[in-house]
Coordinates of N, CA, C and O in Angstrom, one line a residue:
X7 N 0.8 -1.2 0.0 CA 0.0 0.0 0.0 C 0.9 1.2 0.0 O 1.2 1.9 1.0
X8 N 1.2 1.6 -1.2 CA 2.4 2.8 -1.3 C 2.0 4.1 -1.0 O 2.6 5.0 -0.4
X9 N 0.2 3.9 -1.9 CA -0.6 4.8 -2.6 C -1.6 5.6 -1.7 O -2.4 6.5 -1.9
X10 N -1.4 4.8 -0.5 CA -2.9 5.3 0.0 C -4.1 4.9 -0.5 O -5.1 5.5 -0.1
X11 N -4.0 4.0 -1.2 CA -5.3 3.5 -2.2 C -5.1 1.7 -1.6 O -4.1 1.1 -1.3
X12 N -6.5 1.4 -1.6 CA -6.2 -0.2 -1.4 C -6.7 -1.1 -2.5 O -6.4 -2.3 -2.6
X13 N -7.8 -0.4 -3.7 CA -8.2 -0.7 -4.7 C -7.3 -1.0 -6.0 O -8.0 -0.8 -7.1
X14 N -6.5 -1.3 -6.2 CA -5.6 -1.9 -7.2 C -5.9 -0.9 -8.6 O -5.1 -0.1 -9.1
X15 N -7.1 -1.1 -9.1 CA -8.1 -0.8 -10.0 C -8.5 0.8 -10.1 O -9.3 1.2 -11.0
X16 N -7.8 1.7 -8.8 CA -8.0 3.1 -9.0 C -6.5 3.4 -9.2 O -6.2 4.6 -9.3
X17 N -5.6 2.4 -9.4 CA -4.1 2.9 -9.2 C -3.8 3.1 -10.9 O -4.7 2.4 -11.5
X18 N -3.3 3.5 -11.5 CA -2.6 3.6 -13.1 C -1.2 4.1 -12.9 O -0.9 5.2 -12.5
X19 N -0.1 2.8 -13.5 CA 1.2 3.0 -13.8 C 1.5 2.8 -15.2 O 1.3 1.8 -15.9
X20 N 2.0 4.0 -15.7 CA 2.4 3.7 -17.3 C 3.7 2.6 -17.1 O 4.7 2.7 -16.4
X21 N 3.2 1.7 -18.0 CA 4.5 0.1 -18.9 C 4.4 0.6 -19.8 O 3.4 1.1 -20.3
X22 N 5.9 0.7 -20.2 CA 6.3 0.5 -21.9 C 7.4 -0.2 -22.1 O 8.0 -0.8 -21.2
X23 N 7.8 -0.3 -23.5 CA 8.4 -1.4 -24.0 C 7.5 -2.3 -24.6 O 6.7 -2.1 -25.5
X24 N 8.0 -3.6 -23.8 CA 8.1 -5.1 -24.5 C 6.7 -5.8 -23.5 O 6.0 -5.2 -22.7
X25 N 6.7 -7.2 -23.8 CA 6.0 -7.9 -22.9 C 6.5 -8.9 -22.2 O 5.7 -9.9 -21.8
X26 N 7.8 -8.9 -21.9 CA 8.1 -9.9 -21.6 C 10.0 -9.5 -20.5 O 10.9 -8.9 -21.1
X27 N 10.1 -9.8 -19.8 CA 11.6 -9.7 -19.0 C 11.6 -8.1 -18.9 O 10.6 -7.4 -18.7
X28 N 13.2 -7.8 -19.1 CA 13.8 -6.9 -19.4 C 13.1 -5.7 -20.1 O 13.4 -4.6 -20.1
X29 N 11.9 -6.3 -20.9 CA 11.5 -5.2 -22.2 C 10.6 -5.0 -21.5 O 9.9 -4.6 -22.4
X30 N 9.9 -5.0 -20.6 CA 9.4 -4.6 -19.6 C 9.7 -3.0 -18.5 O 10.5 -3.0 -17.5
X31 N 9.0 -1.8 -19.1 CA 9.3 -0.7 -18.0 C 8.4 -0.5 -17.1 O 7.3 -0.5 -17.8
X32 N 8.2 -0.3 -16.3 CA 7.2 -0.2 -15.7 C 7.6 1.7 -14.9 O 8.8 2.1 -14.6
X33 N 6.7 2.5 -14.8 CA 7.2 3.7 -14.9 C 6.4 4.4 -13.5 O 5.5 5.2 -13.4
X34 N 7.2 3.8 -12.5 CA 6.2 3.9 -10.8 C 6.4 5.6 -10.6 O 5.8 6.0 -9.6
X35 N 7.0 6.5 -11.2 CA 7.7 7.5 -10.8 C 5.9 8.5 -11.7 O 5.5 9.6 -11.4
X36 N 5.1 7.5 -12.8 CA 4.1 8.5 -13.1 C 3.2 8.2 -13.4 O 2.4 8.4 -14.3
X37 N 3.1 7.3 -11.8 CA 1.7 6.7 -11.4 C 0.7 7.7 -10.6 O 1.1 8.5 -9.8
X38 N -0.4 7.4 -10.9 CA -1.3 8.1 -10.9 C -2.7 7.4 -9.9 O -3.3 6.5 -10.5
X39 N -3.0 7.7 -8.6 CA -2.3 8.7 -7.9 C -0.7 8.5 -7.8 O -0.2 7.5 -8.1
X40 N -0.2 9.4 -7.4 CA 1.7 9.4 -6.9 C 1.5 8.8 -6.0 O 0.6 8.7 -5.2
X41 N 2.9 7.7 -6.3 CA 2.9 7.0 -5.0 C 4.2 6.9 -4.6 O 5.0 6.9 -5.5
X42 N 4.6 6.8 -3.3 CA 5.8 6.9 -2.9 C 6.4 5.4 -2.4 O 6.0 4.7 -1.4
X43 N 7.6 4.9 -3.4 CA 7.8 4.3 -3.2 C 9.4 4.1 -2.8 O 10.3 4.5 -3.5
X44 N 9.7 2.9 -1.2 CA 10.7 3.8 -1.0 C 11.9 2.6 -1.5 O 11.6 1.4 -1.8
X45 N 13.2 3.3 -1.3 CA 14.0 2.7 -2.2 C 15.0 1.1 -2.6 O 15.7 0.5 -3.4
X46 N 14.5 1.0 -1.0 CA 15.1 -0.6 -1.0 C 13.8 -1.3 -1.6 O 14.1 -2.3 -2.2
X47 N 12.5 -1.1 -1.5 CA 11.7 -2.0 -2.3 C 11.7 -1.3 -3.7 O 11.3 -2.1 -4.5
X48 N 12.1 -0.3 -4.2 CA 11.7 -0.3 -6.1 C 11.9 -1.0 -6.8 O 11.1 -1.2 -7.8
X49 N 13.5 -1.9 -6.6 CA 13.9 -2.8 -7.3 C 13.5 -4.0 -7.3 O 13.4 -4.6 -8.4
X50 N 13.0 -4.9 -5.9 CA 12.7 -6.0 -6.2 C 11.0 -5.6 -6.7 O 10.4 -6.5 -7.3
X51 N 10.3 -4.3 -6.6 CA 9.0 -4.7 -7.4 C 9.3 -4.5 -8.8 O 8.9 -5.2 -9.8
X52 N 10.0 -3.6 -8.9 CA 10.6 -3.7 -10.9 C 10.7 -5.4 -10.7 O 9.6 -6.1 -10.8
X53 N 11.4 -5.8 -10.6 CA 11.7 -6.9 -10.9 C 10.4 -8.1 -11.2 O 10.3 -8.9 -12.2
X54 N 9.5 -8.0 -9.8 CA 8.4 -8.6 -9.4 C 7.6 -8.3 -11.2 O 7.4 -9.3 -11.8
X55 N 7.3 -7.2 -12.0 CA 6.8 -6.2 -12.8 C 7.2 -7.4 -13.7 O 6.7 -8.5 -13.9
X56 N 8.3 -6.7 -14.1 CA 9.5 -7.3 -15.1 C 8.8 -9.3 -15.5 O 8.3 -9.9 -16.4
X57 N 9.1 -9.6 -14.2 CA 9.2 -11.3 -14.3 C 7.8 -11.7 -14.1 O 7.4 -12.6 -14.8
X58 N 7.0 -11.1 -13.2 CA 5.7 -11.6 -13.0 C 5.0 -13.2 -13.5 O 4.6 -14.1 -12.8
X59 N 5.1 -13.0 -14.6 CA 5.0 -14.5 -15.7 C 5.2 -15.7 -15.6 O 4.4 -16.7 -15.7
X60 N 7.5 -15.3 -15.2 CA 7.6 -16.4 -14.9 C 7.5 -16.9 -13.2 O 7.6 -18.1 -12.8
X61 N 7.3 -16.2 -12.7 CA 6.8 -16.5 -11.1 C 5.6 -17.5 -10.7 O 5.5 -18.5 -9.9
X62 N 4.6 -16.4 -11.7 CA 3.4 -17.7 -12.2 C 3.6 -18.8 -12.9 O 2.5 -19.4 -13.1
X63 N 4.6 -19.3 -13.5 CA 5.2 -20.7 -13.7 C 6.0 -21.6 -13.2 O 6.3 -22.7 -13.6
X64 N 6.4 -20.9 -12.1 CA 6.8 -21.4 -11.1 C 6.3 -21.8 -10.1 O 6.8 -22.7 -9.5
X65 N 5.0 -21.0 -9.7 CA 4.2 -21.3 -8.9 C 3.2 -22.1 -9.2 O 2.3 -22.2 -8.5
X66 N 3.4 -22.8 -10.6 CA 2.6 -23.8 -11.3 C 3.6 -24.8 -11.2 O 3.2 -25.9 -11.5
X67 N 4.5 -24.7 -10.9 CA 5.5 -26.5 -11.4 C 5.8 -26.3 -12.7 O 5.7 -27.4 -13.3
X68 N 6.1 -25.4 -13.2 CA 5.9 -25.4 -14.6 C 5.1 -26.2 -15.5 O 5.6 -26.8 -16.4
X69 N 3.5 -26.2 -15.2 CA 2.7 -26.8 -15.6 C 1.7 -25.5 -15.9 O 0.6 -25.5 -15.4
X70 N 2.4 -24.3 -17.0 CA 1.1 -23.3 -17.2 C 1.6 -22.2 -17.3 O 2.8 -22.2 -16.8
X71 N 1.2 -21.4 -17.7 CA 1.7 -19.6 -17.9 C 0.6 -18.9 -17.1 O -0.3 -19.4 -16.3
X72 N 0.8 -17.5 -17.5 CA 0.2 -16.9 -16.6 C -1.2 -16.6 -17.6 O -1.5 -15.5 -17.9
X73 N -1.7 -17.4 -18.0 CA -3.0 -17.4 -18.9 C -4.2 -16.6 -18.8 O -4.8 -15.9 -19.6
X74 N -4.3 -16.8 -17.3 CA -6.0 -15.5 -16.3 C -5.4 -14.1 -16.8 O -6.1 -13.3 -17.5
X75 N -4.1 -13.9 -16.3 CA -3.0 -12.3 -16.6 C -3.6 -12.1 -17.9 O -4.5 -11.3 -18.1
X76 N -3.1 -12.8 -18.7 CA -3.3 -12.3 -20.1 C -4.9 -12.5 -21.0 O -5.2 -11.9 -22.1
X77 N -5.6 -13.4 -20.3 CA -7.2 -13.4 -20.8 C -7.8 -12.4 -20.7 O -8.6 -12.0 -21.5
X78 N -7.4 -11.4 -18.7 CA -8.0 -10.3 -18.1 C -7.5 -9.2 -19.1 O -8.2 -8.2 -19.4
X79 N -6.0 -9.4 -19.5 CA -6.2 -8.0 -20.4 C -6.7 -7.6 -21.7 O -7.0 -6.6 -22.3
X80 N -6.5 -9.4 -21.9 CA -7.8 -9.1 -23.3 C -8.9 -8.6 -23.5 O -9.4 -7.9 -24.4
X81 N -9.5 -9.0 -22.1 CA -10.6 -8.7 -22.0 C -10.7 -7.1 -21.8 O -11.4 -6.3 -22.5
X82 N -10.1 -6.8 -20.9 CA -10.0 -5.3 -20.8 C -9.9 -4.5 -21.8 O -10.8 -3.7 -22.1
X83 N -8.9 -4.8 -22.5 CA -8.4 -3.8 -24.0 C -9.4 -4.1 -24.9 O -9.6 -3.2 -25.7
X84 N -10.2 -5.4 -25.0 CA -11.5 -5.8 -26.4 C -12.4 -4.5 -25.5 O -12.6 -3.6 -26.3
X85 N -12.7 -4.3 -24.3 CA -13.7 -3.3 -23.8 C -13.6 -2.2 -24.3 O -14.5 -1.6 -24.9
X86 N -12.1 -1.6 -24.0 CA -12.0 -0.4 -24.2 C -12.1 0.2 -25.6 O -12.4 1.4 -25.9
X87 N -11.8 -1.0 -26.6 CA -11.6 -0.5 -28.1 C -13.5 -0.3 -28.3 O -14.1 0.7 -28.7
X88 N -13.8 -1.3 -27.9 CA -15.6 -1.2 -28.0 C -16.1 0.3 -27.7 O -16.6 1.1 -28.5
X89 N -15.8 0.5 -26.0 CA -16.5 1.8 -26.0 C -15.6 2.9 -26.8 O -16.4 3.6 -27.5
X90 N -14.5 3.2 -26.9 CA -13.9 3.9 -28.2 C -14.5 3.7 -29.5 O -14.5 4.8 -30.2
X91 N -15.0 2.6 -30.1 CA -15.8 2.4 -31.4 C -17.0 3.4 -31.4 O -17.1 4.3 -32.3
X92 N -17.9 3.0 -30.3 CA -18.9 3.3 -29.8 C -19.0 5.4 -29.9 O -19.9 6.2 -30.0
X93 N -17.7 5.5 -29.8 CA -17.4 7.5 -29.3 C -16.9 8.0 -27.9 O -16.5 9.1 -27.8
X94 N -17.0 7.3 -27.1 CA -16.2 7.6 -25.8 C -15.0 8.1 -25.9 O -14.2 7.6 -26.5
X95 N -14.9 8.7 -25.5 CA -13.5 10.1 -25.3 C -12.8 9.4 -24.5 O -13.3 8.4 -23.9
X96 N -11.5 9.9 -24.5 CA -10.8 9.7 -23.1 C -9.8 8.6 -23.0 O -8.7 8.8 -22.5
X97 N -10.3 7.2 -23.7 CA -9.9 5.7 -23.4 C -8.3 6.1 -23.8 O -7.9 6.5 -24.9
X98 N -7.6 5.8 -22.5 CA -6.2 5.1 -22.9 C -6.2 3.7 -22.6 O -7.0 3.2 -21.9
X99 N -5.1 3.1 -23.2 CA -4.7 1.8 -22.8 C -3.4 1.6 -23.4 O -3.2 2.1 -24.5
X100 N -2.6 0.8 -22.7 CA -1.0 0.6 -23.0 C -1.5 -0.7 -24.2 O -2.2 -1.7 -24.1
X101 N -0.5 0.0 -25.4 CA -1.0 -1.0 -26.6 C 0.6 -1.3 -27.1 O 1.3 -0.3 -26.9
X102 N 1.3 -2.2 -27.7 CA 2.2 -2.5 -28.3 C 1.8 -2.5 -29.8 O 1.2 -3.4 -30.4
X103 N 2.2 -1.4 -30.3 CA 1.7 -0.5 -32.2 C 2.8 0.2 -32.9 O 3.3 1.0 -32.2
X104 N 3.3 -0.2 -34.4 CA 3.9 0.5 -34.7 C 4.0 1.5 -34.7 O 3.0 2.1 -34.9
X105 N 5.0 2.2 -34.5 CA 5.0 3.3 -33.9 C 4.5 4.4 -35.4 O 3.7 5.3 -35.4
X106 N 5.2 4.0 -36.4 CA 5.4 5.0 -37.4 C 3.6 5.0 -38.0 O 3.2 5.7 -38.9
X107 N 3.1 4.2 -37.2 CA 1.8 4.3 -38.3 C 0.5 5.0 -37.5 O -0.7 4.8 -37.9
X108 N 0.9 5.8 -36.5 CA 0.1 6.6 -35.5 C 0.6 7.8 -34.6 O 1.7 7.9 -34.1
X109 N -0.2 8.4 -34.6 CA -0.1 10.1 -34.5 C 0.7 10.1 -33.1 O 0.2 9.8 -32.0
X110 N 2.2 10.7 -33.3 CA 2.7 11.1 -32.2 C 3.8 9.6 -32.2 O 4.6 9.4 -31.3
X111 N 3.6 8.8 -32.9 CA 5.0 7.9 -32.5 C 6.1 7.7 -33.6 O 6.9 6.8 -33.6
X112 N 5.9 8.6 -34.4 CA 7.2 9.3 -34.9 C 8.5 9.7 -34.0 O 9.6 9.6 -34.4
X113 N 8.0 10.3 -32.7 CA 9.0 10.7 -32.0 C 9.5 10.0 -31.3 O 10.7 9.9 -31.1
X114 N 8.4 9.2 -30.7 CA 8.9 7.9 -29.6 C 9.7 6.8 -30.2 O 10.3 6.0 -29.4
X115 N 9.8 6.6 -31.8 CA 10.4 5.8 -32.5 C 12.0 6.2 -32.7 O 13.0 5.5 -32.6
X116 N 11.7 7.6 -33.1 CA 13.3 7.9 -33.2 C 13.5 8.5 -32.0 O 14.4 9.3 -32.0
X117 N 13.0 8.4 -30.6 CA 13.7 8.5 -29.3 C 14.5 7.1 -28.6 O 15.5 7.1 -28.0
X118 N 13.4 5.9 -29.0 CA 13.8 4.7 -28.6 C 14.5 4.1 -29.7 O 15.5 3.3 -29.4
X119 N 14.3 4.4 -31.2 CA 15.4 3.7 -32.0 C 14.9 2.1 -32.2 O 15.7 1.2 -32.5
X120 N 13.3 1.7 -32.0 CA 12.2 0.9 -32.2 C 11.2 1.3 -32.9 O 10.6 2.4 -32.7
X121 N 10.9 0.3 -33.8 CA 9.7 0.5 -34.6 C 8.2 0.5 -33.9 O 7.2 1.2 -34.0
X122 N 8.6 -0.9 -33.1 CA 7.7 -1.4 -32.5 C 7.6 -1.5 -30.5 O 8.4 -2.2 -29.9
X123 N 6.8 -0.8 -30.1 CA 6.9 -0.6 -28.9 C 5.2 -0.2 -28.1 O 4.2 0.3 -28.7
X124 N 5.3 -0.7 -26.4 CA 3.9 -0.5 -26.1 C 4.6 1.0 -25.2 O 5.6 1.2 -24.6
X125 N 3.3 1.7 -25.4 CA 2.8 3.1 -24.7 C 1.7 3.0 -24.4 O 1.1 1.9 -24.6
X126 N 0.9 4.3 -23.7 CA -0.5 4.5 -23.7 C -0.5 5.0 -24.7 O 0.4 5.5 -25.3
X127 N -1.9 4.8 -25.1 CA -2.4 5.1 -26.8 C -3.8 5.3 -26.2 O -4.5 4.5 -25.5
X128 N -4.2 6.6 -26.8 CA -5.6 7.5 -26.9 C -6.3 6.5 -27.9 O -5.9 6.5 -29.1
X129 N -7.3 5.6 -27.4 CA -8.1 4.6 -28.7 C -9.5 5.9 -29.0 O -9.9 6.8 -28.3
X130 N -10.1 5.4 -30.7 CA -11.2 6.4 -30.6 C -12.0 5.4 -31.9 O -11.5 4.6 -32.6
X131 N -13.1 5.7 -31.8 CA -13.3 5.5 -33.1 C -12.6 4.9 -34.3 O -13.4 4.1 -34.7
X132 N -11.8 4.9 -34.7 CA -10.9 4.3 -35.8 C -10.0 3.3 -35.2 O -9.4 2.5 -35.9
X133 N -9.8 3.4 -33.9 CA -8.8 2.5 -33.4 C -7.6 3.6 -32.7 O -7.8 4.7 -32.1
X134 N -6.4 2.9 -32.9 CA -5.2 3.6 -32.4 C -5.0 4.8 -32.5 O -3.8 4.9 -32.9
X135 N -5.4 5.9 -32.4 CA -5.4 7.4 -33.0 C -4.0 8.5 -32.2 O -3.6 9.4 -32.9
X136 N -3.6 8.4 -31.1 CA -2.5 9.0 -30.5 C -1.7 8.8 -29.7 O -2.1 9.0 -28.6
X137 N -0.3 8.3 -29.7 CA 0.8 7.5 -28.9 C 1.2 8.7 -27.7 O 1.8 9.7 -28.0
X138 N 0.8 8.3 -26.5 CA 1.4 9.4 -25.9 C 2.8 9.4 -25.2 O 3.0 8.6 -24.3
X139 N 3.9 10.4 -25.9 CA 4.9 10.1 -25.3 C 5.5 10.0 -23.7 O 5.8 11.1 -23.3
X140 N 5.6 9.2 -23.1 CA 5.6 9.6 -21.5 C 7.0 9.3 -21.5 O 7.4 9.6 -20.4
X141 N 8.2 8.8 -22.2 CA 9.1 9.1 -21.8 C 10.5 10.1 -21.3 O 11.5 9.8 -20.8
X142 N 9.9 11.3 -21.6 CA 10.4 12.2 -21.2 C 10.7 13.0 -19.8 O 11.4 13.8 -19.3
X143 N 9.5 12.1 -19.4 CA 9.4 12.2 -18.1 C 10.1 11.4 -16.9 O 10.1 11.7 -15.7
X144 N 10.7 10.3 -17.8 CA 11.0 9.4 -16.7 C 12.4 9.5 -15.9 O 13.3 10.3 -16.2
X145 N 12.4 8.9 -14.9 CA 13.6 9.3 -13.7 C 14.9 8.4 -14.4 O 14.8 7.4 -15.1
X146 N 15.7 8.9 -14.0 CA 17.5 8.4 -14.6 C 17.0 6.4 -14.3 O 17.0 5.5 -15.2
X147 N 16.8 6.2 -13.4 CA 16.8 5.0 -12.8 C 16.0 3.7 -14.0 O 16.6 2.6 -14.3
X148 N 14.4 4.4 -14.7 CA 13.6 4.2 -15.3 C 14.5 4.4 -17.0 O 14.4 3.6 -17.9
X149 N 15.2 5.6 -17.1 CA 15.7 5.5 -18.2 C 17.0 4.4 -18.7 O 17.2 4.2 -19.9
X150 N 17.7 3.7 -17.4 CA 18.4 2.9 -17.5 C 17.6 1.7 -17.9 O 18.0 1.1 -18.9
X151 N 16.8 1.3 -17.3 CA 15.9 0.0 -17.8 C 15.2 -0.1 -18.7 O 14.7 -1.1 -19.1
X152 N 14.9 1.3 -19.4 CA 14.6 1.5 -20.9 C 15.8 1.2 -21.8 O 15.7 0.3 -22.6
X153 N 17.2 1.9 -21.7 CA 18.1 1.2 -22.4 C 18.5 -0.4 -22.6 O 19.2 -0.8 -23.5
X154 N 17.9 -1.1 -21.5 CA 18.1 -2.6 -22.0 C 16.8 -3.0 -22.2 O 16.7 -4.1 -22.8
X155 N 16.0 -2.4 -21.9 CA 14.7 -2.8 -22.9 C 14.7 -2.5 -24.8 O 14.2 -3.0 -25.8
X156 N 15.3 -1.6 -24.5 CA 15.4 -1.6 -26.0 C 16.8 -2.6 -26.5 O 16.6 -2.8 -27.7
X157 N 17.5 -3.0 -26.3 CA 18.3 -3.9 -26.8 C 17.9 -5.4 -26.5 O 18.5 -6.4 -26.9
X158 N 16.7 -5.5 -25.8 CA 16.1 -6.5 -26.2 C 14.9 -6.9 -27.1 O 14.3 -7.9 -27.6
X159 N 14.8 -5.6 -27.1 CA 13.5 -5.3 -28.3 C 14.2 -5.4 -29.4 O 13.9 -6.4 -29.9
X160 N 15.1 -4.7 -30.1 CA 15.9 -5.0 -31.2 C 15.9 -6.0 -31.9 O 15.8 -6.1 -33.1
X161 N 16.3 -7.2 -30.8 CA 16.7 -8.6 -31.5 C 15.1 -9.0 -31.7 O 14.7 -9.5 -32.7
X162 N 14.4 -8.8 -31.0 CA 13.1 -9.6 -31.3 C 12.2 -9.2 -32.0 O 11.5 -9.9 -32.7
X163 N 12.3 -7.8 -32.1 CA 11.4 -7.5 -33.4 C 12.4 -7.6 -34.9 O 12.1 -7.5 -36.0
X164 N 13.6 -7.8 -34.3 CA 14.6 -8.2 -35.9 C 14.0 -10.0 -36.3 O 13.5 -10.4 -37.3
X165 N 14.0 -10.7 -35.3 CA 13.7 -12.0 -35.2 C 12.3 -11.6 -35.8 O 12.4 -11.9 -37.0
X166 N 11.2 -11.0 -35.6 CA 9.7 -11.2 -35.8 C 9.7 -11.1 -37.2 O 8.9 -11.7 -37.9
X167 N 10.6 -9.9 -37.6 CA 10.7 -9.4 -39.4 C 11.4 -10.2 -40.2 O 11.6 -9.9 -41.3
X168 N 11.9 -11.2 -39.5 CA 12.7 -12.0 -40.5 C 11.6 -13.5 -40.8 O 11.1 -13.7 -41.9
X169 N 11.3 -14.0 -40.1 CA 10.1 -14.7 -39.4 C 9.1 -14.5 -40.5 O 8.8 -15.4 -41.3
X170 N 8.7 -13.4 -40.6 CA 7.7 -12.9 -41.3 C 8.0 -13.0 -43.0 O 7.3 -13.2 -44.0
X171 N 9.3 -12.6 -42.8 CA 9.8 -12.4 -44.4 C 9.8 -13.8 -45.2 O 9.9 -13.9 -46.5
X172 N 9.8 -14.7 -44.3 CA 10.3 -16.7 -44.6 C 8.7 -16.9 -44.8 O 8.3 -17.6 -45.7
X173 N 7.8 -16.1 -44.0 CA 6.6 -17.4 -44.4 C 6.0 -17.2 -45.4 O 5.7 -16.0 -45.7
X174 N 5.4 -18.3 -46.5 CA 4.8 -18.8 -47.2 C 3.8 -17.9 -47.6 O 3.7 -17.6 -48.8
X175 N 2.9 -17.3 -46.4 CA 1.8 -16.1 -47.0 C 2.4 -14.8 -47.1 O 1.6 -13.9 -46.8
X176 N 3.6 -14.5 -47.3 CA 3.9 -13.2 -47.6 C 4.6 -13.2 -48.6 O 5.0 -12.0 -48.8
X177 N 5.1 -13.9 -49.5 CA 5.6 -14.1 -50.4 C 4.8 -13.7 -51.9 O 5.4 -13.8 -53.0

């Protein structure tokens, strides 16, 4: 309880990056409400952030992923695109979208030196309509785990485009 909040669900921390390890930021410094968090725990909850996944496969015997994690955010994100279809203002949600093919991640692309990366993204009506940059904001500490998030972003989205380039229906 950092926040003074005990509702989980009123708390919002911008993630960016990747979905997985390292490519994982989690950005506690512009969370909303502010929360103070002090400094012998930041690192093991980055970490907790970071790994989450495989903890839950561990805590399975390695018999399973973190499956509920990732159905719940499907579910979330299928909602939010709905009421944005629908005209609702407002909806963010952290989306992993090329950057170059939506309003405002031109910059975030040639800041991070990635094509492909998750931010908050203003959804509306059409879908993906504005990438909001929040890295400028972030603390030295957050900017260091952005630089190895992006060198592990590199190889994997080089891996996904090569991947892509081999299969059969793109040819």
């Amino acid at each position: 309880d950092f926040a003074g909040e005990n509702d989980p669900s009123k708390i919002v921390i911008p993630v960016v990056g990747g979905h997985s390890g390292e490519t994982i930021v989690p950005l506690f410094s512009q969370s909303k409400p502010a929360i103070n968090i002090p400094a012998e725990k930041l690192g093991p909850l980055v970490k907790r952030v970071q790994f989450g996944g495989d903890e839950v496969v561990q805590a399975k015997g390695g018999a399973g992923s973190a499956t509920l994690s990732m159905a719940y955010a499907g579910y979330r994100f299928t909602e939010s695109v709905i009421k944005a279809a629908k005209g609702q203002k407002g909806i963010i949600e952290p989306s992993y979208v090329y950057l170059p093919g939506i309003d405002g991640g031109d910059a975030i692309s040639k800041e991070t030196g990635v094509d492909y990366f998750s931010v908050p993204i203003e959804l509306g009506p059409l879908g993906a309509e504005k990438a909001q940059n929040v890295l400028s904001s972030m603390t030295l500490e957050e900017k260091r785990l952005l630089e190895a998030c992006k060198t592990g972003l590199k190889g994997s989205i080089e891996k996904g485009i090569q991947f892509i380039a081999k299969s059969p229906d793109t040819k």
